[in-house]
Short mmCIF file of N, CA and C in Angstrom, two decimals:
data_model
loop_
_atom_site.label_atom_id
_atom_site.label_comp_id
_atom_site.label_asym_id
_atom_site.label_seq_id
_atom_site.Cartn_x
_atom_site.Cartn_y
_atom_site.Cartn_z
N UNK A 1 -127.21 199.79 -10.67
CA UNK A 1 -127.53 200.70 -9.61
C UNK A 1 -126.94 202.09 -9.84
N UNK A 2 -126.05 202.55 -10.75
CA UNK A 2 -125.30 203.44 -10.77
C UNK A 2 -125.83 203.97 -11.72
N UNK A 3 -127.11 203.50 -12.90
CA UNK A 3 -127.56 204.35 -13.81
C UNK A 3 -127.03 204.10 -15.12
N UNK A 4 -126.03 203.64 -15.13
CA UNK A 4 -125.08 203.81 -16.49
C UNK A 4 -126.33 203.00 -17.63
N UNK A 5 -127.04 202.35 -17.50
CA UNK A 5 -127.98 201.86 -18.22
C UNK A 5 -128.91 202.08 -18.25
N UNK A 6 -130.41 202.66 -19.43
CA UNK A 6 -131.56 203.22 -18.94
C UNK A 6 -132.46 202.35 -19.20
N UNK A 7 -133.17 201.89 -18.88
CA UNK A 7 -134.66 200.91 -19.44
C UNK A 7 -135.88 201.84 -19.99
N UNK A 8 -135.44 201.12 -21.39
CA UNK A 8 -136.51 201.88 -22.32
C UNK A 8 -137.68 201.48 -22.13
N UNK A 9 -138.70 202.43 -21.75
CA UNK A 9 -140.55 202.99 -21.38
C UNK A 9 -141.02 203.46 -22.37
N UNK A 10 -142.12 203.13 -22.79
CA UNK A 10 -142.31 204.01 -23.91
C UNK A 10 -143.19 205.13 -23.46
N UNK A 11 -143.45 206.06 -23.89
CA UNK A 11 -143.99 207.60 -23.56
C UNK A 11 -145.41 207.26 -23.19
N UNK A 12 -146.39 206.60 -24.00
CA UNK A 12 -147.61 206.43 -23.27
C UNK A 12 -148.12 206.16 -22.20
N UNK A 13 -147.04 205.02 -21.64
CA UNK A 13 -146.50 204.01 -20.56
C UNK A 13 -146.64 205.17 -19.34
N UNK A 14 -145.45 206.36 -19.24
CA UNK A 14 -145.47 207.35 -18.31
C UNK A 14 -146.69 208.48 -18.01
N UNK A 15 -147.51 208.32 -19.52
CA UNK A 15 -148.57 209.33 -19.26
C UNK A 15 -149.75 208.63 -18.64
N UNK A 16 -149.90 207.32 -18.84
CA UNK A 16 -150.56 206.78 -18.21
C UNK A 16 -150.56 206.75 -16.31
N UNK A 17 -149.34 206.51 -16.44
CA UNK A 17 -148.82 206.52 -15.05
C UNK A 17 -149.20 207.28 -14.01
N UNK A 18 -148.78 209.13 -14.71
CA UNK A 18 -149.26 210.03 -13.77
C UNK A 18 -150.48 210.28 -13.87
N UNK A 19 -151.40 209.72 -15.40
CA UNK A 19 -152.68 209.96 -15.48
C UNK A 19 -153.21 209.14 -13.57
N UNK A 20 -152.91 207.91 -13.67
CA UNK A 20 -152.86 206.88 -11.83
C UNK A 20 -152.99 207.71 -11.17
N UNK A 21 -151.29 208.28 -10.68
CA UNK A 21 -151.09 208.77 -9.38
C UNK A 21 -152.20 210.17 -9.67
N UNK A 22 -152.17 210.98 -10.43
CA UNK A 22 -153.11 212.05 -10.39
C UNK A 22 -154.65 211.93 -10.14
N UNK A 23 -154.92 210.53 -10.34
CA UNK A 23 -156.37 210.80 -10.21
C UNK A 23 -156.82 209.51 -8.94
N UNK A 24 -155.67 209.25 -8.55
CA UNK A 24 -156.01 208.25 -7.02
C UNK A 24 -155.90 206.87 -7.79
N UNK A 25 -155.92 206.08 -9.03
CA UNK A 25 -155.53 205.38 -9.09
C UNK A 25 -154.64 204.00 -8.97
N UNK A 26 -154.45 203.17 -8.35
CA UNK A 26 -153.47 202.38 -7.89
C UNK A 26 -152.65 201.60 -8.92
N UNK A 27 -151.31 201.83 -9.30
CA UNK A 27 -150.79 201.10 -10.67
C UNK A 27 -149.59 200.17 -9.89
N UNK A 28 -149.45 199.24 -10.50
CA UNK A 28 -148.58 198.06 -9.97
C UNK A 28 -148.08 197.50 -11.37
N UNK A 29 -146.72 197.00 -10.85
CA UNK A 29 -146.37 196.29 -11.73
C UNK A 29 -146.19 194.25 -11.48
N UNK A 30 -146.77 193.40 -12.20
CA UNK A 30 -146.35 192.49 -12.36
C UNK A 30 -145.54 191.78 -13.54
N UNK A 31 -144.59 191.24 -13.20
CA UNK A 31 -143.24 190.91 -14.42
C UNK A 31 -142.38 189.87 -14.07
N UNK A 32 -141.90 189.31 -15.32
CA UNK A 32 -141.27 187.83 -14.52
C UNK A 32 -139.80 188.20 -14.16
N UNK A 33 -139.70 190.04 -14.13
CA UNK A 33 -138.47 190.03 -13.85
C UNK A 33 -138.51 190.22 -12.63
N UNK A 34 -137.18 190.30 -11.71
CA UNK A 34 -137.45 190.21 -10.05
C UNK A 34 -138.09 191.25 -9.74
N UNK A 35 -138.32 191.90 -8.38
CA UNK A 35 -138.67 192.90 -7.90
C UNK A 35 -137.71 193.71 -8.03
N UNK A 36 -136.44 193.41 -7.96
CA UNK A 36 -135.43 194.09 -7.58
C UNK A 36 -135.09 194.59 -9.23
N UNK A 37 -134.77 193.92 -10.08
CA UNK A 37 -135.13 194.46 -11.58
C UNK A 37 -135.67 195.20 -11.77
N UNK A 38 -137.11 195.05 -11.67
CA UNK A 38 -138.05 196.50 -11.65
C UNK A 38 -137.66 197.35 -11.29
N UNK A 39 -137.15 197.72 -10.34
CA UNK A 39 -137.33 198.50 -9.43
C UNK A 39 -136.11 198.93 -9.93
N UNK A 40 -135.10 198.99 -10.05
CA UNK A 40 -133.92 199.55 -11.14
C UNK A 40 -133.96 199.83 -12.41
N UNK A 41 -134.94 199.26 -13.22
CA UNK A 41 -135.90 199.27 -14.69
C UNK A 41 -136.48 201.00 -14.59
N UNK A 42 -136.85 200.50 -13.71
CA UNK A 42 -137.74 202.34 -13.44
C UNK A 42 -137.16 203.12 -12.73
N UNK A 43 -136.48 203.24 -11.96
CA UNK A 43 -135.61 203.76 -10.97
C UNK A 43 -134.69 204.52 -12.15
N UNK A 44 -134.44 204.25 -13.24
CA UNK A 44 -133.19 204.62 -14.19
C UNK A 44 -133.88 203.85 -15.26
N UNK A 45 -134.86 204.74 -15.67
CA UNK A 45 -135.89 204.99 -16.79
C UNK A 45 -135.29 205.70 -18.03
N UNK A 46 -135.51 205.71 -19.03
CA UNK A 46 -134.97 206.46 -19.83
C UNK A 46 -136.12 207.82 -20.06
N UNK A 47 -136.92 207.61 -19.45
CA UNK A 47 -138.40 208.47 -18.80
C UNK A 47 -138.24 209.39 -17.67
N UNK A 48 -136.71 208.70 -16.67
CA UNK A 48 -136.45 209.65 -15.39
C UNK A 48 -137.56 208.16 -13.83
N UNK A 49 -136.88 208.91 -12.91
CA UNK A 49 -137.32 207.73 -11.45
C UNK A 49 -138.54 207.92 -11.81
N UNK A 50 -139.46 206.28 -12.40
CA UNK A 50 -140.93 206.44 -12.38
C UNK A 50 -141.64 205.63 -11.12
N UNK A 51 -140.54 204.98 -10.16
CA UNK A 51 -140.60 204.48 -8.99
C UNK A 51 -141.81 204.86 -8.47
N UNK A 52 -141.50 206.15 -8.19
CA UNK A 52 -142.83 206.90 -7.51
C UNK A 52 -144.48 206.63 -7.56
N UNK A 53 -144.17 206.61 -9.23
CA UNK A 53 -145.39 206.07 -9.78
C UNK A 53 -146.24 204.53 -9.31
N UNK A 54 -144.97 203.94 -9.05
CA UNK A 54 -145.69 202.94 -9.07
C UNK A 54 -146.22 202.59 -7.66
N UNK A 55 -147.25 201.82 -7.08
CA UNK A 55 -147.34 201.08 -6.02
C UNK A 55 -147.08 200.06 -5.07
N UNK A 56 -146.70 198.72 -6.10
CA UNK A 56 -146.55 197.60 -5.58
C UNK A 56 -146.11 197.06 -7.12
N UNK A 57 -144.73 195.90 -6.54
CA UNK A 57 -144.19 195.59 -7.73
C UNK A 57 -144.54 193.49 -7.57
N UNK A 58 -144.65 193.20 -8.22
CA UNK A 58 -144.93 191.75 -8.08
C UNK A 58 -144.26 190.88 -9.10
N UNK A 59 -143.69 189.97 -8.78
CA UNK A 59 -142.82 189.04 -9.77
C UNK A 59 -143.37 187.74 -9.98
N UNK A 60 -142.39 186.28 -10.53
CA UNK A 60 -141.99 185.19 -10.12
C UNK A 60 -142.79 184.73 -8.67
N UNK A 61 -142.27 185.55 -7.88
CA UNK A 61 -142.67 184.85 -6.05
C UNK A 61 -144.11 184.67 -5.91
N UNK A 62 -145.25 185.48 -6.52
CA UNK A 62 -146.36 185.84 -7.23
C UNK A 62 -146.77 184.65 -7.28
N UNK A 63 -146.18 184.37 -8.63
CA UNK A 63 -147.08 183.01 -9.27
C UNK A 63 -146.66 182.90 -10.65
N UNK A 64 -146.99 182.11 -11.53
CA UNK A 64 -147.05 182.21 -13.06
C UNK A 64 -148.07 183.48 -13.64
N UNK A 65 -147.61 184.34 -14.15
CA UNK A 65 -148.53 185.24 -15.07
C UNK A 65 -149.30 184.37 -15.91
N UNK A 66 -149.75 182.91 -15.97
CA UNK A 66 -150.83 182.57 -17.07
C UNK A 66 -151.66 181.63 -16.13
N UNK A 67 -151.29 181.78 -14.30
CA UNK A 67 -152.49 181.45 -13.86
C UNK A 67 -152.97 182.35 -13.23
N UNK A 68 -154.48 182.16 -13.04
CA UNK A 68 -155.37 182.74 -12.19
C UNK A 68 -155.22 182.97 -11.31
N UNK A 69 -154.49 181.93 -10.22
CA UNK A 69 -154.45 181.57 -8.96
C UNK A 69 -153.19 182.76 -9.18
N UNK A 70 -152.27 183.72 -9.57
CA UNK A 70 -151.39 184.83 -9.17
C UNK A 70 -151.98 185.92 -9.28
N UNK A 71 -153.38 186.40 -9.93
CA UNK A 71 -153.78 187.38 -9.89
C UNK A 71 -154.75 187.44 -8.59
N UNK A 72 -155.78 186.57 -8.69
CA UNK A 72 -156.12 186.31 -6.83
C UNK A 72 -155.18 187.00 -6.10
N UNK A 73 -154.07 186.20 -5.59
CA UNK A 73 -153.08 186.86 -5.23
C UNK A 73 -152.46 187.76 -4.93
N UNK A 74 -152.53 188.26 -5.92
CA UNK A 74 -152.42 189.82 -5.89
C UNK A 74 -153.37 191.04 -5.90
N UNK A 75 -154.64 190.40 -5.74
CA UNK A 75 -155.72 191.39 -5.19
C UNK A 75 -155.88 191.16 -3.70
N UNK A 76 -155.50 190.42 -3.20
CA UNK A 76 -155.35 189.55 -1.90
C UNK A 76 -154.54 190.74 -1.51
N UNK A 77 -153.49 190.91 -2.08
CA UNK A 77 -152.10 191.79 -1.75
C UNK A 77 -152.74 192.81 -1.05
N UNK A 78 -153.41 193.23 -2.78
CA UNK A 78 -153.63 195.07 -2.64
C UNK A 78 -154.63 195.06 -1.59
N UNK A 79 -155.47 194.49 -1.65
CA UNK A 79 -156.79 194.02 -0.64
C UNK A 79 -157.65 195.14 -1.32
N UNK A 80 -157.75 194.17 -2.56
CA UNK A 80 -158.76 194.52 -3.33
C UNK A 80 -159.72 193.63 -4.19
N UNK A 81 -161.10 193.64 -4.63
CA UNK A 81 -162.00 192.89 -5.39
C UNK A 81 -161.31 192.66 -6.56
N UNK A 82 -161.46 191.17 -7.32
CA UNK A 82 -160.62 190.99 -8.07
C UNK A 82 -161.35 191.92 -9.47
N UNK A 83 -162.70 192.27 -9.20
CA UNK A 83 -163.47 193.00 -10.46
C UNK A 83 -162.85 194.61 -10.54
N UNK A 84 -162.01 194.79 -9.79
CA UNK A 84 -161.50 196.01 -9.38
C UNK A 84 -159.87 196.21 -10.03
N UNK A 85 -159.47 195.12 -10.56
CA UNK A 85 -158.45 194.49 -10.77
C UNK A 85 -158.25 195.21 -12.70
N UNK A 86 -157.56 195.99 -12.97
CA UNK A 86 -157.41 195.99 -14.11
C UNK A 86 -155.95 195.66 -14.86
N UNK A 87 -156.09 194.93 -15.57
CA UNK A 87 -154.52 193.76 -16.19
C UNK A 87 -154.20 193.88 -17.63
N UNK A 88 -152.97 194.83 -17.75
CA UNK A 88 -152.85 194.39 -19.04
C UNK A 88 -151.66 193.90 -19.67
N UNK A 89 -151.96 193.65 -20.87
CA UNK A 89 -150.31 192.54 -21.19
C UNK A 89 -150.59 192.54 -22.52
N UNK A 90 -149.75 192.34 -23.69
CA UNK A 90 -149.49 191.80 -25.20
C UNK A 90 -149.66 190.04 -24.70
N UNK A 91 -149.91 189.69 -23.82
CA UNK A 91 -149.81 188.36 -24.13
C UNK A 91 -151.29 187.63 -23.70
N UNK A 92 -151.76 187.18 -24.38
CA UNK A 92 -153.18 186.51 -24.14
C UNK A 92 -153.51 185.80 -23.54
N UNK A 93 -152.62 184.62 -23.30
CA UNK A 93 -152.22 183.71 -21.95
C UNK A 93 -152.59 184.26 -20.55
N UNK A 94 -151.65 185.40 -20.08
CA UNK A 94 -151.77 186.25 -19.68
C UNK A 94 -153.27 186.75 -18.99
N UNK A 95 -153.73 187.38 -20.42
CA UNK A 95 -154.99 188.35 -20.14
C UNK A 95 -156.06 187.11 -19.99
N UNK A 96 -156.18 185.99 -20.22
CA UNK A 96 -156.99 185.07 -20.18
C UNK A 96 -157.07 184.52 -18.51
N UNK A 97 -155.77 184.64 -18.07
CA UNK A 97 -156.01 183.92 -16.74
C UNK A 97 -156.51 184.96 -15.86
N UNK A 98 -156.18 186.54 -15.96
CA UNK A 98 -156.31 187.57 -15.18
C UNK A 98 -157.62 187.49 -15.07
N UNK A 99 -158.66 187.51 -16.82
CA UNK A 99 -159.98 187.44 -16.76
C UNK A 99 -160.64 186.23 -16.02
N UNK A 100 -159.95 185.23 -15.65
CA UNK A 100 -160.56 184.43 -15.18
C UNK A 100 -160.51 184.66 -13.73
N UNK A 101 -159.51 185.16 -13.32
CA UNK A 101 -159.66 185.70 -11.86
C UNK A 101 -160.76 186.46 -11.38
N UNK A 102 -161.63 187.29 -12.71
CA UNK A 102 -162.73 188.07 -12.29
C UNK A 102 -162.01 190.05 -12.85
N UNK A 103 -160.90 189.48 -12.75
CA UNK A 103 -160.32 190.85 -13.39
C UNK A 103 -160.80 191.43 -14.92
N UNK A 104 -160.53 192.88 -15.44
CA UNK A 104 -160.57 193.38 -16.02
C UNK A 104 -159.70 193.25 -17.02
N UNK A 105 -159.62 192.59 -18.21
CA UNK A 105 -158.11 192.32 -18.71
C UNK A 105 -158.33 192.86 -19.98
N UNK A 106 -156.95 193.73 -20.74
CA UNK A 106 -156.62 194.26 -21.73
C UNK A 106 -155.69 194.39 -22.59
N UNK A 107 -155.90 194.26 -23.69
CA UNK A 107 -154.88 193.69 -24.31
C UNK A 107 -153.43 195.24 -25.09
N UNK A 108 -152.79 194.87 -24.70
CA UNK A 108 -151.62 195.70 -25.57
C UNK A 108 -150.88 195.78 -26.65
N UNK A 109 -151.36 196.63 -27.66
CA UNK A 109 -150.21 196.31 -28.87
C UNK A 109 -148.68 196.59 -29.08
N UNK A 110 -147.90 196.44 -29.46
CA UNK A 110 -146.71 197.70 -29.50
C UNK A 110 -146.12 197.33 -30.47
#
């Protein structure tokens, strides 16, 4: 909470971000770390508070990231169509269940 540690973002990560908030976009994070993680992850960015950026943070409480039934879920949240839904992840598991939700899923290299 005090900062002394920064969570490394990588630069695309942030341009993407404000590319979101600038153009009405809605960006969320889902991660198996808590909410409260996140939210200190970015809060004390090595990028600077990208908090702002984000919308809605989703964990664990969620669901498993490799079922379907957590991305539902979380269009449920936003109260949004799950075809409206865009998901991405390095992990295929992952992008497989999102697509099965009806979501948009994409894959990440790094």
């Amino acid at each position: 909470e005090k900062g002394a540690l920064k969570g490394h973002v990588f630069k695309d990560t942030v341009a993407l971000l404000k590319w979101c908030q600038d153009t009405g976009v809605v960006a969320s994070i889902f991660s198996s770390a808590s909410v409260n993680a996140q939210k200190l992850l970015f809060q004390h960015s090595s990028e600077g508070d990208l908090c702002p950026l984000l919308s809605h943070h989703f964990d664990k409480e969620t669901g498993s990231k490799k079922k379907m039934q957590s991305y539902i879920k979380i269009c449920q949240e936003l109260n949004i169509r799950p075809g409206d839904l865009v998901f991405v992840s390095d992990s295929e598991q992952e992008l497989v269940a999102a697509d099965a939700a009806g979501g948009c899923a994409g894959g990440s290299i790094r």
